[in-house]
Amino acid sequence: MPDVQTVQGAVDAGELGTVLAHEHVRFRDEAVAAEWPGRYDEQAELDAALVAVTAARSFGVQTIVDPTAMFGGRDVRFMKRVADETGVRIVACTGIYSYDYLPHYFENRDVDVMAEHFISDLQHGIQGTDIRAAFLKCAADAPGVTEHVEKIHRAVARASVQTGAPIMAHSMPAVGTGPRQVEIFAEEGVDLARVQIAHCGDTDDVGYIEGLIDRGVYVGLDRYGLEMFLPIDKRNATAAELLRRGHAERLMISQDYCATIDWFPPEAEQVFESQGAIRKWSMTLVFEEVIPALREQQVMDDETFNTIFVENPRRWLTA
Ligand SMILES: [Zn+2]
């Protein structure tokens, strides 16, 4: 099988094993962290990442796809420490995570120059290391596919066409960004079988999700535990219906868990949990509650599990 780049170097795709397709070992604003490093406790962040990833490993997870890109505080040295200390492989990306904002640096350079930056991460290494990105990341959220968001999508698409690297696109079903994102990739000539539209599981509109699957992309049912977007029962009902309709080969199931995230003050997590905005959000919820529930509904057996957690991520990463 072809190689896949991880933060510990290239591995044979056949060795990826059970994969969580969308988790973050740390998520923080890199500008704030660079300007006020004293506000962050790197040891506590590392400890939280080790706890989360070790817990996932106890359920058989061998590889984590971490789509932390620019503006999410991507740090491949940190990722490698987590991988080295847990024995779980981490697959890193390149790209820009923005809902609209672009630095002047990229605003005043064209799409192809932006793509060159991504290609350098894919082919040579990230942040002065020889750790290479395995896939490309972009995002569209509440503001929709704005001019800047479209520019990032086109740069990601061109980098994919030139290198063969797959794409993961954060999407927001509530404002229906998915179809437009796929359209841009198609216009740029991307192989849609290498595209993963993340966060489709935030809606229970099976028709919307099926419309994307019909284009040939993977869809992420990847925010289990984030009840503020959709509660687990509705997420499971959506997953079950997609499985009944025969779409196992297009689904990624994950949690979009952030071992630490700086978006809110530390006390907010407990408030969110008590208000029901999040529930048991972790790197293990899908194994503790989702798989058992889907097995009970008789839409998940060992073969389906293998398709979703082993074969799909491997196929998406390698074609
Ligand atoms: Zn994410």
XYZ file of C-alpha atoms in Angstrom, residues 61-281:
221
model
C -7.449 3.736 18.080
C -4.064 3.569 16.340
C -4.185 6.787 14.298
C -5.720 10.225 14.770
C -6.288 12.627 11.895
C -5.751 16.105 13.370
C -6.991 18.830 10.994
C -5.592 21.738 13.003
C -4.490 24.305 10.413
C -3.367 27.933 10.382
C -5.350 29.951 12.976
C -5.957 26.804 15.018
C -2.435 26.948 16.392
C -1.094 24.091 14.325
C 2.166 22.913 15.923
C 3.630 19.732 14.509
C 6.300 19.540 17.221
C 3.561 19.414 19.851
C 1.707 16.787 17.801
C 4.859 14.701 17.549
C 5.378 14.787 21.318
C 1.829 13.489 21.755
C 2.380 10.774 19.150
C 5.749 9.761 20.628
C 4.413 9.561 24.170
C 1.167 7.724 23.379
C 2.185 5.469 20.510
C -0.817 6.742 18.539
C 0.011 8.055 15.078
C -1.073 11.595 14.236
C -1.737 12.755 10.689
C -1.256 16.503 10.183
C -2.587 18.897 7.559
C -1.833 22.148 5.828
C -4.292 24.884 4.997
C -6.099 27.829 6.526
C -8.933 27.639 9.021
C -10.807 30.878 8.528
C -14.486 31.747 8.247
C -13.577 34.942 6.337
C -10.500 36.765 7.662
C -7.322 36.599 5.626
C -4.054 38.256 6.614
C -2.940 41.024 4.240
C -0.048 38.695 3.409
C -2.413 36.353 1.578
C -4.980 38.998 0.603
C -2.362 40.634 -1.615
C -0.960 37.450 -3.112
C -2.842 35.308 -5.566
C -4.379 31.861 -5.273
C -1.407 30.074 -6.800
C 1.047 31.642 -4.359
C -1.173 30.524 -1.492
C -1.229 27.025 -3.013
C 2.604 27.031 -3.132
C 2.683 27.466 0.645
C 0.455 24.431 1.101
C 2.457 22.365 -1.405
C 5.665 23.139 0.485
C 4.092 21.700 3.668
C 2.974 18.611 1.744
C 6.250 17.958 -0.030
C 9.041 19.356 2.144
C 7.913 19.835 5.719
C 6.078 22.064 8.169
C 7.391 24.838 10.426
C 11.046 24.094 9.743
C 10.724 20.370 10.424
C 10.751 17.463 8.006
C 7.232 16.545 9.182
C 4.991 16.640 6.138
C 1.283 17.342 5.844
C -0.867 14.479 4.566
C -3.922 16.481 3.565
C -5.331 19.958 2.995
C -7.787 21.881 5.156
C -10.165 24.762 4.528
C -13.375 25.987 6.127
C -16.710 27.630 5.477
C -19.017 28.565 8.346
C -21.810 31.025 9.182
C -20.646 33.821 6.825
C -20.867 31.321 3.941
C -18.429 30.987 1.078
C -17.083 34.558 1.135
C -14.510 35.881 -1.316
C -11.661 35.028 1.051
C -13.083 31.603 1.859
C -13.401 30.874 -1.845
C -9.782 31.914 -2.388
C -8.609 29.483 0.277
C -10.772 26.714 -1.232
C -9.293 27.304 -4.686
C -5.740 27.309 -3.319
C -6.418 24.074 -1.443
C -7.964 22.600 -4.592
C -4.976 23.538 -6.763
C -2.553 22.094 -4.211
C -4.614 18.893 -4.250
C -4.594 18.691 -8.039
C -0.832 19.268 -8.161
C 0.125 16.851 -5.389
C -2.710 14.320 -5.170
C -3.267 15.194 -1.500
C -6.799 14.791 -0.131
C -8.910 17.652 1.231
C -10.951 18.117 4.375
C -13.372 21.038 4.342
C -15.058 22.275 7.529
C -18.672 23.039 6.592
C -21.806 24.456 8.185
C -24.977 22.610 7.184
C -27.178 25.238 8.909
C -26.270 27.684 6.142
C -25.787 24.978 3.511
C -22.142 25.614 2.613
C -21.401 22.029 1.507
C -22.712 22.039 -2.083
C -20.885 25.284 -2.956
C -17.641 23.967 -1.439
C -17.903 20.792 -3.529
C -18.703 22.878 -6.617
C -15.491 24.908 -6.208
C -13.424 21.733 -5.869
C -15.094 20.291 -8.976
C -14.438 23.503 -10.946
C -10.750 23.247 -10.052
C -10.592 19.652 -11.236
C -10.207 17.974 -7.819
C -10.945 14.258 -7.615
C -14.066 14.443 -5.428
C -13.340 10.958 -4.086
C -10.468 12.629 -2.186
C -12.702 15.234 -0.539
C -14.155 15.017 2.947
C -16.864 17.498 3.902
C -16.651 17.763 7.682
C -19.479 18.425 10.136
C -22.325 17.154 7.925
C -23.599 15.381 11.039
C -24.595 18.771 12.469
C -27.835 18.400 10.505
C -30.405 15.603 10.550
C -31.460 16.498 7.014
C -30.547 13.182 5.413
C -31.434 14.523 1.957
C -28.874 17.317 2.276
C -26.153 14.869 3.318
C -27.125 12.377 0.621
C -26.901 15.162 -1.970
C -23.243 15.590 -1.021
C -22.564 11.852 -0.983
C -24.039 11.645 -4.480
C -21.230 13.952 -5.651
C -18.752 11.289 -4.512
C -17.323 12.969 -1.402
C -16.929 11.644 2.130
C -19.108 13.217 4.799
C -18.114 13.719 8.413
C -20.498 12.706 11.175
C -17.761 14.050 13.329
C -19.014 16.228 16.143
C -20.410 13.720 18.599
C -20.693 15.395 21.984
C -21.288 18.890 20.620
C -24.957 18.934 21.589
C -25.257 22.662 20.799
C -25.224 21.805 17.109
C -27.206 18.539 17.284
C -27.872 16.101 20.132
C -26.488 12.588 20.055
C -29.856 10.860 19.496
C -30.476 12.878 16.327
C -26.901 12.319 15.187
C -27.371 8.580 15.671
C -30.703 8.573 13.823
C -29.030 10.329 10.889
C -26.104 7.903 10.920
C -28.463 4.928 11.107
C -30.530 6.141 8.151
C -27.409 6.784 6.036
C -26.186 3.286 6.866
C -29.581 1.775 5.977
C -29.339 3.565 2.639
C -26.000 1.885 1.992
C -23.613 4.811 2.486
C -21.143 3.194 4.913
C -18.301 3.694 2.433
C -18.744 7.464 2.527
C -18.993 8.124 6.278
C -16.394 9.343 8.781
C -17.419 9.148 12.438
C -15.506 11.234 14.974
C -15.896 13.862 17.709
C -13.978 17.003 16.683
C -12.761 16.891 20.267
C -10.162 19.435 21.332
C -8.045 18.155 24.201
C -7.699 21.832 25.083
C -9.261 24.849 23.367
C -8.720 28.503 24.242
C -11.960 29.875 22.798
C -13.514 30.157 26.237
C -12.217 30.687 29.760
C -11.449 27.401 31.548
C -14.599 27.477 33.706
C -16.826 27.485 30.589
C -16.521 23.739 30.000
C -18.415 22.946 33.189
C -21.048 25.553 32.366
C -21.520 24.115 28.876
C -21.762 20.597 30.295
C -24.332 21.673 32.923
C -26.354 23.533 30.277
C -26.279 20.547 27.953
C -24.375 22.378 25.207
C -21.794 19.617 25.323
C -22.205 16.115 26.735
C -19.388 13.671 27.363
C -17.418 15.420 24.608
